[in-house]
PDB file of C-alpha atoms and ligand atoms in Angstrom:
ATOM      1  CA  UNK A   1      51.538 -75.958  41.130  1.00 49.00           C
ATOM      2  CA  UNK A   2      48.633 -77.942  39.432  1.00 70.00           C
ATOM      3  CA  UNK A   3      44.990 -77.102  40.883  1.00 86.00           C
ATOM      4  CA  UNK A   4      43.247 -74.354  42.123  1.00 94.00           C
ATOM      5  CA  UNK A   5      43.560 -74.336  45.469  1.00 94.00           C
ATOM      6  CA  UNK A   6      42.886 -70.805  46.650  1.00 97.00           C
ATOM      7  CA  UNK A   7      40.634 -68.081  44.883  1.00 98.00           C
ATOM      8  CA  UNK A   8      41.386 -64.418  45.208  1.00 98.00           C
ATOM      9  CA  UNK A   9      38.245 -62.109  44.470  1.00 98.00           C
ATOM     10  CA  UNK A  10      37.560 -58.694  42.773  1.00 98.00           C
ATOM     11  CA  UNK A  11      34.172 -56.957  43.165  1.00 98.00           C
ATOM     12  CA  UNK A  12      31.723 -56.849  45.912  1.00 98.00           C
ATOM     13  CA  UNK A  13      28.611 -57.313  44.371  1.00 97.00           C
ATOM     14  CA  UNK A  14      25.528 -59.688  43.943  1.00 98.00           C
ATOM     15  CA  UNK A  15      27.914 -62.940  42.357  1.00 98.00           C
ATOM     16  CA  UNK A  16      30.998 -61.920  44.238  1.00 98.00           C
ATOM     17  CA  UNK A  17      28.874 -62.955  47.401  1.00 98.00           C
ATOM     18  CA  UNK A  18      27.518 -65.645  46.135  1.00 98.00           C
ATOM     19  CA  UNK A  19      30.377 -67.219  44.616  1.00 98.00           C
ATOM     20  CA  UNK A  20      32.513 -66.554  47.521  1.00 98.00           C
ATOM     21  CA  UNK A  21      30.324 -68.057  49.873  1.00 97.00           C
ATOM     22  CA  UNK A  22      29.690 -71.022  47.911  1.00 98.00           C
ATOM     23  CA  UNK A  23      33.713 -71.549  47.718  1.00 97.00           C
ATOM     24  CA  UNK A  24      33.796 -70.768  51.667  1.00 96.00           C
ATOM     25  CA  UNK A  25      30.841 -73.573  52.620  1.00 96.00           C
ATOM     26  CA  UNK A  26      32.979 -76.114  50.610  1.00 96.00           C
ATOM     27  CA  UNK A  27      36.464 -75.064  51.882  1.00 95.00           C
ATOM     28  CA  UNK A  28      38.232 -73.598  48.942  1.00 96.00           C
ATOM     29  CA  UNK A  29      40.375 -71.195  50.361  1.00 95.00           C
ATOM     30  CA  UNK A  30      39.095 -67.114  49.905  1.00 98.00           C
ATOM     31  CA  UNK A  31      42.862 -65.682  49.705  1.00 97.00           C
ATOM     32  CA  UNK A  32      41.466 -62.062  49.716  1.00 98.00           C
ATOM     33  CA  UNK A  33      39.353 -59.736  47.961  1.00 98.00           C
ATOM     34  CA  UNK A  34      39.338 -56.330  45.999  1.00 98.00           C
ATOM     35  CA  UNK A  35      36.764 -53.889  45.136  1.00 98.00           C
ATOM     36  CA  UNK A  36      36.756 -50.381  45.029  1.00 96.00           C
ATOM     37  CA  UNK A  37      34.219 -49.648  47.613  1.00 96.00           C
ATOM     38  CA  UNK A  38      35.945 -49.747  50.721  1.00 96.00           C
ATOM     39  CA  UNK A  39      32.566 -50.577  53.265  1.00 97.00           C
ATOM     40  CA  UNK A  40      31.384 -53.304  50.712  1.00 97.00           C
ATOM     41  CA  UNK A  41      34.894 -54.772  50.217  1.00 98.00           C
ATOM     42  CA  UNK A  42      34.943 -54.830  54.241  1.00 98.00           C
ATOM     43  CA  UNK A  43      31.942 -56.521  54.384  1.00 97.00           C
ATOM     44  CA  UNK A  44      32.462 -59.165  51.332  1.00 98.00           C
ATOM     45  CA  UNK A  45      36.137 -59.960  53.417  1.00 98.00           C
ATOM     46  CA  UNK A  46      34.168 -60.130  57.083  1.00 98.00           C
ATOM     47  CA  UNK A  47      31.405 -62.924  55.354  1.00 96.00           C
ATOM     48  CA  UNK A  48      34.468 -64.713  53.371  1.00 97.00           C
ATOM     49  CA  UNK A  49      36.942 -64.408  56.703  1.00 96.00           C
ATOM     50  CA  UNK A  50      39.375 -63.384  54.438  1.00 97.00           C
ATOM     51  CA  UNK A  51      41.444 -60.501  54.055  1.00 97.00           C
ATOM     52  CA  UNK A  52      41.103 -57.082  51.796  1.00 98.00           C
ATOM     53  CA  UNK A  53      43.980 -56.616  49.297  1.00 98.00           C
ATOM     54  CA  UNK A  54      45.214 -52.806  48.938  1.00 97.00           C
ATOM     55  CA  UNK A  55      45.686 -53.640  45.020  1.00 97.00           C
ATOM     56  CA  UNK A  56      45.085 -55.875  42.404  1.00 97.00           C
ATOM     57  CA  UNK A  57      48.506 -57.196  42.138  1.00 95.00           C
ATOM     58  CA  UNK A  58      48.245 -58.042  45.683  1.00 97.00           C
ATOM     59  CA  UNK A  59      45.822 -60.522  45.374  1.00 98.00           C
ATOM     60  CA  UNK A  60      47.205 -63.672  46.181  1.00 97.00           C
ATOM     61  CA  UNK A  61      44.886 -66.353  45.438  1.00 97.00           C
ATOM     62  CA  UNK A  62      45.691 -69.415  42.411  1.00 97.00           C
ATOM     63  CA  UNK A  63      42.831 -67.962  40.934  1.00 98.00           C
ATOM     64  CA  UNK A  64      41.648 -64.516  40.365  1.00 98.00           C
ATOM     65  CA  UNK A  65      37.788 -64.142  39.667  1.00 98.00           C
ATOM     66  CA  UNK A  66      36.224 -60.787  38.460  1.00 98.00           C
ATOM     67  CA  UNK A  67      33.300 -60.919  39.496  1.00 98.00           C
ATOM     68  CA  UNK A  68      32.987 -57.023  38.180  1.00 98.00           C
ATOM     69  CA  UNK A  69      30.273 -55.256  35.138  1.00 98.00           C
ATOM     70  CA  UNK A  70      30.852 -56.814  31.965  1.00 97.00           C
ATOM     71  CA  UNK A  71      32.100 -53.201  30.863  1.00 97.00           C
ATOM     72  CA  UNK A  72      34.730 -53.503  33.513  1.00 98.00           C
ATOM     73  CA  UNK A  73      35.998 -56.496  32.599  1.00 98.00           C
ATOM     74  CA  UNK A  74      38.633 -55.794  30.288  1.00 97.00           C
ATOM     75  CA  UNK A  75      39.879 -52.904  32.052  1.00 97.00           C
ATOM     76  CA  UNK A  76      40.792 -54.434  34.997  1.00 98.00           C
ATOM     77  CA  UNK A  77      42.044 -57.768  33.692  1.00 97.00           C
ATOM     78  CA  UNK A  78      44.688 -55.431  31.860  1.00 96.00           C
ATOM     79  CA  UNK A  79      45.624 -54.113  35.186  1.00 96.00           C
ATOM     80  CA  UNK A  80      46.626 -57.714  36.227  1.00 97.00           C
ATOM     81  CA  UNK A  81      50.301 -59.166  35.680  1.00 96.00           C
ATOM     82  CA  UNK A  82      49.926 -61.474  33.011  1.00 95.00           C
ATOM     83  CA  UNK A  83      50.803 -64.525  33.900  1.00 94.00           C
ATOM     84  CA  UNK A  84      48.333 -64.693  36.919  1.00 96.00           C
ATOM     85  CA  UNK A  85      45.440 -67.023  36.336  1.00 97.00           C
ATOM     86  CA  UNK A  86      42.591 -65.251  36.037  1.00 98.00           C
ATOM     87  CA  UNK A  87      38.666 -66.314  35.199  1.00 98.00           C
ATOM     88  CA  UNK A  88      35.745 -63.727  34.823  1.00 98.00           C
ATOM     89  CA  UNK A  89      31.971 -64.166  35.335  1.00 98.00           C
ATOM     90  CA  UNK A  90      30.446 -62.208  32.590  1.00 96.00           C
ATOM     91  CA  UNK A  91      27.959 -64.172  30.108  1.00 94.00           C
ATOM     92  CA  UNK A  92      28.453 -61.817  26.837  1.00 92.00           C
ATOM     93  CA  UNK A  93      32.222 -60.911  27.258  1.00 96.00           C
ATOM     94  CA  UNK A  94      34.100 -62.801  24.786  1.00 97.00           C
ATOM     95  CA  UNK A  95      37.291 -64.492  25.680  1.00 97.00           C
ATOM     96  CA  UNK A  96      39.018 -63.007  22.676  1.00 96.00           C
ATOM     97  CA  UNK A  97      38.064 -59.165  23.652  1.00 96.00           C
ATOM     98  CA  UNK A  98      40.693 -59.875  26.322  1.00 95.00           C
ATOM     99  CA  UNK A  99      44.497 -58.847  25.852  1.00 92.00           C
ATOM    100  CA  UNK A 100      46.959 -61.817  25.494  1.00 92.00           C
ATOM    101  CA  UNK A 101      47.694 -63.668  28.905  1.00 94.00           C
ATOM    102  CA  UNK A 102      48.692 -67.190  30.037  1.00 92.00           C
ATOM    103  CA  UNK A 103      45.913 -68.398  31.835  1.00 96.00           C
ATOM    104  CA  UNK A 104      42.437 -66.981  30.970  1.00 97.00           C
ATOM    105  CA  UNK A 105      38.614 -67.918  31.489  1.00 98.00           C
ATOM    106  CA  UNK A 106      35.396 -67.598  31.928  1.00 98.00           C
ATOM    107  CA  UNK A 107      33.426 -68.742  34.979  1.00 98.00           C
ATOM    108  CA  UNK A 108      29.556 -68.231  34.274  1.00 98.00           C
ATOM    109  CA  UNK A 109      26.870 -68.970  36.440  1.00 98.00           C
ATOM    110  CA  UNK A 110      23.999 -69.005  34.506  1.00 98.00           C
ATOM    111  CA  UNK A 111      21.366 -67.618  36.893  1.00 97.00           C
ATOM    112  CA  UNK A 112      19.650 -65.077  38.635  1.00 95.00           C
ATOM    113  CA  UNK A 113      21.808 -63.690  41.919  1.00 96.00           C
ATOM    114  CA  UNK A 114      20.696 -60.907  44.100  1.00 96.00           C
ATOM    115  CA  UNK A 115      23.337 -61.076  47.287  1.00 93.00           C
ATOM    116  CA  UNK A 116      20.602 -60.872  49.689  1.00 91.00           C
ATOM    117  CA  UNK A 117      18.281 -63.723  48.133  1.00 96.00           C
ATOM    118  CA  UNK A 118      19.794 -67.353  48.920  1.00 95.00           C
ATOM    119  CA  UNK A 119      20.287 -69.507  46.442  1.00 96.00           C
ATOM    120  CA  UNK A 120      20.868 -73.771  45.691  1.00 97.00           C
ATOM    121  CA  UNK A 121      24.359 -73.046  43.741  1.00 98.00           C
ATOM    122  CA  UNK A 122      24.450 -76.948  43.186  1.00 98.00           C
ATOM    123  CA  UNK A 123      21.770 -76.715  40.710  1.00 98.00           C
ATOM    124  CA  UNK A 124      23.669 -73.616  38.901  1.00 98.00           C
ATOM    125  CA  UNK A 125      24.740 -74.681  35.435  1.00 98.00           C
ATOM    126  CA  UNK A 126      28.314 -73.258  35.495  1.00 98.00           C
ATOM    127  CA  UNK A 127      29.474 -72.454  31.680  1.00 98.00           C
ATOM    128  CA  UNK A 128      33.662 -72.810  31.554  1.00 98.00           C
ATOM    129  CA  UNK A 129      35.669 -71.812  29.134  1.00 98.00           C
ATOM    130  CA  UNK A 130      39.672 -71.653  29.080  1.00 98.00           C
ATOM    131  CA  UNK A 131      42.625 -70.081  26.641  1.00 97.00           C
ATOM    132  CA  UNK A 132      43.997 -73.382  27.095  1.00 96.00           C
ATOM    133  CA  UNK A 133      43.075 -76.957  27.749  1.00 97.00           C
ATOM    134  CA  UNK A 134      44.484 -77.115  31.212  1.00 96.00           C
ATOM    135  CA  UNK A 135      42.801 -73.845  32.446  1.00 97.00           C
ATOM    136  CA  UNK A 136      39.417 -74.829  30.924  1.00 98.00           C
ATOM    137  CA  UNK A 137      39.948 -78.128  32.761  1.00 98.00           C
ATOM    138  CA  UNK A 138      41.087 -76.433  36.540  1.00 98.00           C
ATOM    139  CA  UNK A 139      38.073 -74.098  35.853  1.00 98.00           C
ATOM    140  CA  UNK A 140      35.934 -77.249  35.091  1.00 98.00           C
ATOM    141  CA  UNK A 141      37.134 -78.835  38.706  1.00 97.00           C
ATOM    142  CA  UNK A 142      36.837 -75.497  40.371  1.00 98.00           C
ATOM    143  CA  UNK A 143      33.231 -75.444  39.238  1.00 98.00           C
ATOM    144  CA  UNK A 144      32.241 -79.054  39.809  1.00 98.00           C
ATOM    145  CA  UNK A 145      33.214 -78.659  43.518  1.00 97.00           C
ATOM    146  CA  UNK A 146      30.342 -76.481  43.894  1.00 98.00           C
ATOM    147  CA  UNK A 147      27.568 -77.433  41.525  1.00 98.00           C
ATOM    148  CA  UNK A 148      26.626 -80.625  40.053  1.00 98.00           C
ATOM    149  CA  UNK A 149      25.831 -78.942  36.832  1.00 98.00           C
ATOM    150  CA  UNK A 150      29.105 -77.714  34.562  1.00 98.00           C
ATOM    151  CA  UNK A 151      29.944 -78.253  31.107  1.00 98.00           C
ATOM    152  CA  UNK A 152      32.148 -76.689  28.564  1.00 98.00           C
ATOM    153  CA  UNK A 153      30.677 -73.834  26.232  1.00 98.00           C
ATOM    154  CA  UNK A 154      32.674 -71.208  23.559  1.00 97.00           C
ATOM    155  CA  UNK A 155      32.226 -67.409  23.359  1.00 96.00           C
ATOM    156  CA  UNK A 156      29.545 -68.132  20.869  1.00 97.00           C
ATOM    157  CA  UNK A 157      27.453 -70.264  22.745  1.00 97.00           C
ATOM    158  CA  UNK A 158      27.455 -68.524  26.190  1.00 97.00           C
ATOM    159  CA  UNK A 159      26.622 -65.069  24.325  1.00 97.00           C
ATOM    160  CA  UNK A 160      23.197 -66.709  23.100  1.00 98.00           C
ATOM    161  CA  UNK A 161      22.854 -68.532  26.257  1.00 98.00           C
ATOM    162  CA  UNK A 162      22.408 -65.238  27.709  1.00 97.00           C
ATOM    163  CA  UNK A 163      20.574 -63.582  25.440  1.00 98.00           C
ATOM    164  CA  UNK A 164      18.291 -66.224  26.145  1.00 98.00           C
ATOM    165  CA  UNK A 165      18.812 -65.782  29.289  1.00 97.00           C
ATOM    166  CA  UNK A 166      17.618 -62.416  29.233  1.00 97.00           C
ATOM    167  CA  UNK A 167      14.728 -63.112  27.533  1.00 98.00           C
ATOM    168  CA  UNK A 168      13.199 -65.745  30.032  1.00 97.00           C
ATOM    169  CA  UNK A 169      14.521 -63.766  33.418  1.00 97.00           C
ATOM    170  CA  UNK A 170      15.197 -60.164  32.755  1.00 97.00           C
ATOM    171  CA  UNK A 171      12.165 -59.149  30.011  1.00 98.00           C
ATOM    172  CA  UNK A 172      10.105 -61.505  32.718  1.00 98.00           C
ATOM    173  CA  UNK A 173      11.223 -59.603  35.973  1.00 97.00           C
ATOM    174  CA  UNK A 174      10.346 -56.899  33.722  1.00 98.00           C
ATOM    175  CA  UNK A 175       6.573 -57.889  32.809  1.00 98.00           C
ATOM    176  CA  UNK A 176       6.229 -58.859  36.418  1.00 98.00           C
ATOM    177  CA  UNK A 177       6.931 -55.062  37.414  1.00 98.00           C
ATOM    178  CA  UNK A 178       4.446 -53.711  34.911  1.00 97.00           C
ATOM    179  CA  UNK A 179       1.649 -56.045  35.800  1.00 98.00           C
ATOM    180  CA  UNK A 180       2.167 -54.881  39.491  1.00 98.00           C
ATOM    181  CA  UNK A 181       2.511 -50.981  38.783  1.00 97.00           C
ATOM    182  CA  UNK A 182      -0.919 -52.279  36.868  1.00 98.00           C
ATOM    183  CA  UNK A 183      -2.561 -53.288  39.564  1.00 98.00           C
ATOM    184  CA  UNK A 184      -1.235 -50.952  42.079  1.00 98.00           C
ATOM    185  CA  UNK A 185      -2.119 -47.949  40.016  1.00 97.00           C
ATOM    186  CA  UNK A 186      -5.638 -49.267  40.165  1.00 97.00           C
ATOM    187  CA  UNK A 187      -5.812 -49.886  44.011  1.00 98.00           C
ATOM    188  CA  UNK A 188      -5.708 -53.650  43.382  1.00 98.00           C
ATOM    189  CA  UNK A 189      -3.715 -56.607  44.907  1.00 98.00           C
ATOM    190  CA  UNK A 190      -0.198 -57.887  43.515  1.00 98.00           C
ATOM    191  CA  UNK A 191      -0.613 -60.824  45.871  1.00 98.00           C
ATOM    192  CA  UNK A 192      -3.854 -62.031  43.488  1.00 98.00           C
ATOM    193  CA  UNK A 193      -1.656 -62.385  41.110  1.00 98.00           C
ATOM    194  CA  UNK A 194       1.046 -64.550  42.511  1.00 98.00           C
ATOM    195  CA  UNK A 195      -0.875 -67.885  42.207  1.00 98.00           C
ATOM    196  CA  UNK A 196      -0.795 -67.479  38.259  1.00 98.00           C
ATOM    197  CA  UNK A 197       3.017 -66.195  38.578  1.00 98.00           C
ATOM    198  CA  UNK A 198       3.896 -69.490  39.960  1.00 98.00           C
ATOM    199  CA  UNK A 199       2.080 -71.496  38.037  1.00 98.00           C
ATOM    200  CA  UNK A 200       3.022 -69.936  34.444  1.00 97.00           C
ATOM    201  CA  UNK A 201       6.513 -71.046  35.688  1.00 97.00           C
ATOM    202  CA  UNK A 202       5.775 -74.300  37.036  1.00 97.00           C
ATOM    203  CA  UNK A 203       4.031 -75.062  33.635  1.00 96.00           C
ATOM    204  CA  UNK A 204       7.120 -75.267  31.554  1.00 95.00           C
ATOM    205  CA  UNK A 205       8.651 -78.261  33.837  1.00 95.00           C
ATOM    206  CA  UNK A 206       5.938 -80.132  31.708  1.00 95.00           C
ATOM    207  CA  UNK A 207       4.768 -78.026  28.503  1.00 97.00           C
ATOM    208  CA  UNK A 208       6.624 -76.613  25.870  1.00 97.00           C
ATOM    209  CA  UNK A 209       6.235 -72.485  26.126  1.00 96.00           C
ATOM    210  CA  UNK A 210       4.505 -72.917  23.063  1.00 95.00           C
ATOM    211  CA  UNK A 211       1.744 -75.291  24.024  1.00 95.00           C
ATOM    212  CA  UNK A 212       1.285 -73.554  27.411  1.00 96.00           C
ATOM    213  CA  UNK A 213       0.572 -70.053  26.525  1.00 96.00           C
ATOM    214  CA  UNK A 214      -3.083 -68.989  26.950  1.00 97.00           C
ATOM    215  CA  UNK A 215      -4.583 -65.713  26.656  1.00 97.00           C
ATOM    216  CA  UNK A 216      -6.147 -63.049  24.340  1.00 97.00           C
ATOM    217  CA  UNK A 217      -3.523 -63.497  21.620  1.00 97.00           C
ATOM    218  CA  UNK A 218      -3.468 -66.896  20.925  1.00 96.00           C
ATOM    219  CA  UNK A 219      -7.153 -67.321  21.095  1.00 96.00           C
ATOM    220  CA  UNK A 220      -6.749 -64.058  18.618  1.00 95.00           C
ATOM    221  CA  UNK A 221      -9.798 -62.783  21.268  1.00 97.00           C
ATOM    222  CA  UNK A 222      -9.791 -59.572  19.200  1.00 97.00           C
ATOM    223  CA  UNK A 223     -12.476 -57.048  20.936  1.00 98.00           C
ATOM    224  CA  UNK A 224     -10.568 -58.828  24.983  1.00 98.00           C
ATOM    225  CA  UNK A 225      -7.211 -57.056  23.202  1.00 98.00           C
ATOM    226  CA  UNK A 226      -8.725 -53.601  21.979  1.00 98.00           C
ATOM    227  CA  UNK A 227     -10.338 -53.307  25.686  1.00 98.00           C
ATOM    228  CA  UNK A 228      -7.273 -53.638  27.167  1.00 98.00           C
ATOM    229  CA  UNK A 229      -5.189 -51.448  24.586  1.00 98.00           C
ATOM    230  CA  UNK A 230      -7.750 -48.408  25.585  1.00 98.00           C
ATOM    231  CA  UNK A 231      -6.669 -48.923  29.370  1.00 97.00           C
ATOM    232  CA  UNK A 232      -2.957 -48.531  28.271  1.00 98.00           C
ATOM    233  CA  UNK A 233      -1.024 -46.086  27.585  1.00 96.00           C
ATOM    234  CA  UNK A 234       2.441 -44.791  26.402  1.00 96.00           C
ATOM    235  CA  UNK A 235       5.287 -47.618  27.299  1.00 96.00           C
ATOM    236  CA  UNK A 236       3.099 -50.387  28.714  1.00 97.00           C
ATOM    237  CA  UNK A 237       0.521 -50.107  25.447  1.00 98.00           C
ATOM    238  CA  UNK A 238       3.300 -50.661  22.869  1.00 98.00           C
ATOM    239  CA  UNK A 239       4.348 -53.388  24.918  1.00 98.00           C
ATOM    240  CA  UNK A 240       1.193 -54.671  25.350  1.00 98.00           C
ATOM    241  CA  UNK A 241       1.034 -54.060  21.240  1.00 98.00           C
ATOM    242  CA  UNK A 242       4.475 -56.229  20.639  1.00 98.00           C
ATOM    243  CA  UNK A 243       4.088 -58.801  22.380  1.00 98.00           C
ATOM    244  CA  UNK A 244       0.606 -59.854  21.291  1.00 98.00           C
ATOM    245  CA  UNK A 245       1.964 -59.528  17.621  1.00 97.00           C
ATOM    246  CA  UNK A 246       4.879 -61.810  18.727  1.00 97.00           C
ATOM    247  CA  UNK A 247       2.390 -64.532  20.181  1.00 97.00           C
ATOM    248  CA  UNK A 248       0.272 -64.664  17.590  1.00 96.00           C
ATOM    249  CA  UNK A 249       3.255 -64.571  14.879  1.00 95.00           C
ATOM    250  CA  UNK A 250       4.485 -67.579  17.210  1.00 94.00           C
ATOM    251  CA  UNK A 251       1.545 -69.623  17.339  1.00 88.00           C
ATOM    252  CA  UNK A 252       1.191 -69.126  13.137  1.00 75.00           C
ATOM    253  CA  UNK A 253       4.429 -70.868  12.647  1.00 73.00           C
TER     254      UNK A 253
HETATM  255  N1  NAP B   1      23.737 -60.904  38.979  1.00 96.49           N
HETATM  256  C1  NAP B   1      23.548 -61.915  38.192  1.00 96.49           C
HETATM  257  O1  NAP B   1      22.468 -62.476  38.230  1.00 96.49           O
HETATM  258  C2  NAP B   1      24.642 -62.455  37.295  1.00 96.49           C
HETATM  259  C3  NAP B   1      24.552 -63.785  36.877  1.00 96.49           C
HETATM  260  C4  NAP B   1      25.583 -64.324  36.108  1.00 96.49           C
HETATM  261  C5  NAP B   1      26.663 -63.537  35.750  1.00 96.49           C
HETATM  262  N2  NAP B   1      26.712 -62.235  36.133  1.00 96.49           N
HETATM  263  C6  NAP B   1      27.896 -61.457  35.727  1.00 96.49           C
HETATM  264  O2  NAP B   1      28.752 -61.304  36.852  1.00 96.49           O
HETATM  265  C7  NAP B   1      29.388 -60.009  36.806  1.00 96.49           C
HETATM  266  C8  NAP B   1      29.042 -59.241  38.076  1.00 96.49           C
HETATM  267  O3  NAP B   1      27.644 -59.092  38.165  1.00 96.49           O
HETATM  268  P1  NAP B   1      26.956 -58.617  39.546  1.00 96.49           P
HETATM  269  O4  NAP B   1      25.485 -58.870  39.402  1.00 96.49           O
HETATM  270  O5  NAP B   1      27.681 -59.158  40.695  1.00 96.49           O
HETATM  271  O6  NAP B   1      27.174 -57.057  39.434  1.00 96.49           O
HETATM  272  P2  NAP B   1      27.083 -55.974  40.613  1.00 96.49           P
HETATM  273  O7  NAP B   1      26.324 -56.522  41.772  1.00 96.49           O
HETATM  274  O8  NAP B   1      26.637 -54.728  39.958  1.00 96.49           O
HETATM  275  O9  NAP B   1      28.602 -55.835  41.047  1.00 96.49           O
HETATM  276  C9  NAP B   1      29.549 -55.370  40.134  1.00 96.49           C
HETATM  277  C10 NAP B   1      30.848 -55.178  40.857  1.00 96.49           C
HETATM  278  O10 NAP B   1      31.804 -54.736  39.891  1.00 96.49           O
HETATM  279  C11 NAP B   1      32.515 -53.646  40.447  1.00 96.49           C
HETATM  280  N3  NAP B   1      33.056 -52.814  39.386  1.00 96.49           N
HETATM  281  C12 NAP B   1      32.386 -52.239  38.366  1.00 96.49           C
HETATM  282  N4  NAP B   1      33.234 -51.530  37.587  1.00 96.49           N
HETATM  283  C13 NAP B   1      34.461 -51.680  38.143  1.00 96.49           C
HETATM  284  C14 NAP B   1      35.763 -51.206  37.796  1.00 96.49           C
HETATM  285  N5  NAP B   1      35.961 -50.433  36.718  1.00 96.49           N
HETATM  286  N6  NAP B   1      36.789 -51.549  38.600  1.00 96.49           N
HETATM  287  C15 NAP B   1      36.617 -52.341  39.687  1.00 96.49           C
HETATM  288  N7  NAP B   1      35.414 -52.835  40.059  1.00 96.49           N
HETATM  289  C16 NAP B   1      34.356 -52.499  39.287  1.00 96.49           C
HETATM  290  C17 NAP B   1      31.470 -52.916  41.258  1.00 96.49           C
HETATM  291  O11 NAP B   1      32.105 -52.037  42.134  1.00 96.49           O
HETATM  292  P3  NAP B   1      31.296 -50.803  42.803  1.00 96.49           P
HETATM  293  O12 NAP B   1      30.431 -51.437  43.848  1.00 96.49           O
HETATM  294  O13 NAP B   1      32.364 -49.937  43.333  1.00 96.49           O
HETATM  295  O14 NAP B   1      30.490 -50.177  41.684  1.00 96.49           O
HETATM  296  C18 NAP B   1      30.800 -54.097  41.953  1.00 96.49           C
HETATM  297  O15 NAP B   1      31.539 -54.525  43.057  1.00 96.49           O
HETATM  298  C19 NAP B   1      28.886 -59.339  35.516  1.00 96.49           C
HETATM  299  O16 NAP B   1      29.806 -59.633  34.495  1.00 96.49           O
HETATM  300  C20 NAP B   1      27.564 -60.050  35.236  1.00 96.49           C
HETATM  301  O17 NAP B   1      27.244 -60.067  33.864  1.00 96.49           O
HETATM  302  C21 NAP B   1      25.732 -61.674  36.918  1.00 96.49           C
END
């Protein structure tokens, strides 16, 4: 049978929801899911209307998406018969770490999902890759009926996709939760801040990162930086310390 017609899902977090519900608003058939946590896996199967499957090798679907930790990956894709198709959602996992099967892939959504945030998926670039051309090519459909944004990419280039990937969400998110702990800890208001928040993102629809950072470091503001060093302490200050060296190493080059 050519096509994937039907998906069959395993884990019951953040992209399990979202991919499953992007697959239900377009009509590709949920078959069932599987997770470990029973009330979760309820839930997922209530949202998708489709039913929970006792095992793995009852899932029934064309397609089998993991949609489980990149540490889990391999483990349970060895507990799958190996000649089911299977994809999995990870950005770092390598298709080669995987044993030998027919049809294998990788089905990356390269963004930011929390299951109770809602999200465009047709903007999501999807990054396929297949053990073979004609799974890399059903993956590539698959994809394409829910964003508008898919293309091809190896092992190789999805791993530094991510890392960059990490770099402009996760080490952000992370920045964003010290400058609020910041301001908290000194009885101030996060909600001053947010004006600048959205505006240091909207900036790089126009600017290179490059030519839009301000700040201390750049302008190498010297005695601005050493006042703020003897407010920090511990974590933040080497932080703090880091990332001004990597700015002005940056703006050097
Ligand atoms: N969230 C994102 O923004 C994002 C974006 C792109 C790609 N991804 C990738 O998508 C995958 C899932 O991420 P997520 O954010 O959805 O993670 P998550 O919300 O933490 O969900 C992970 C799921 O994997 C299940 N799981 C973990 N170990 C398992 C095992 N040994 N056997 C069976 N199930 C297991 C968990 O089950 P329990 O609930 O029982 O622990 C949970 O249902 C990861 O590979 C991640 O790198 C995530």
């Amino acid at each position: 049978m050519a096509g994937i017609h039907s998906v069959s899902i395993v884990g019951t977090g953040n992209v399990a929801h979202h991919l499953g519900k992007a697959f239900r608003d377009v009509g590709i058939s949920i078959s069932d899911v599987y997770g470990r946590n029973n009330a979760s896996t309820n839930e997922l199967a209530h949202l998708l209307y489709c039913s929970v499957a006792p095992t793995l090798n009852e899932l029934t679907g064309d397609l089998i998406l993991l949609c489980v930790s990149d540490n889990a990956v391999i483990d349970v894709a060895s507990s799958i018969s190996v000649n089911r198709r299977l994809a999995y959602t990870s950005g770092s996992v390598p298709l080669s770490s995987l044993p030998i099967r027919t049809f294998c892939g990788v089905f990356y959504p390269l963004q930011t999902f929390s299951k109770h945030r809602e999200i465009d998926i047709t903007t999501v670039p999807f990054l396929i890759e297949g053990n073979s051309e004609q799974h890399e090519s059903e993956l590539m459909q698959l994809a394409s009926k829910i964003s508008q944004h898919v293309l091809s990419a190896n092992s190789n280039d999805r791993l530094n996709y991510h890392i960059s990937a990490v770099f402009v969400n996760n080490f952000v998110n992370h920045l964003f939760s010290q400058g609020k702990a910041h301001v908290e800890e000194h009885g101030l208001d996060w909600e001053v801040l947010k004006p600048l928040i959205f505006e240091t993102i909207g900036k790089i629809s126009d600017l290179d990162p490059l030519e839009a950072q301000t700040g201390p470091a750049v302008r190498k503001d010297e005695q601005t930086i050493e006042r703020h060093l003897n407010e920090l302490e511990g974590k933040s200050k080497e932080i703090y310390t880091l990332i001004t060296q990597s700015i002005q190493q940056s703006a050097k080059k």
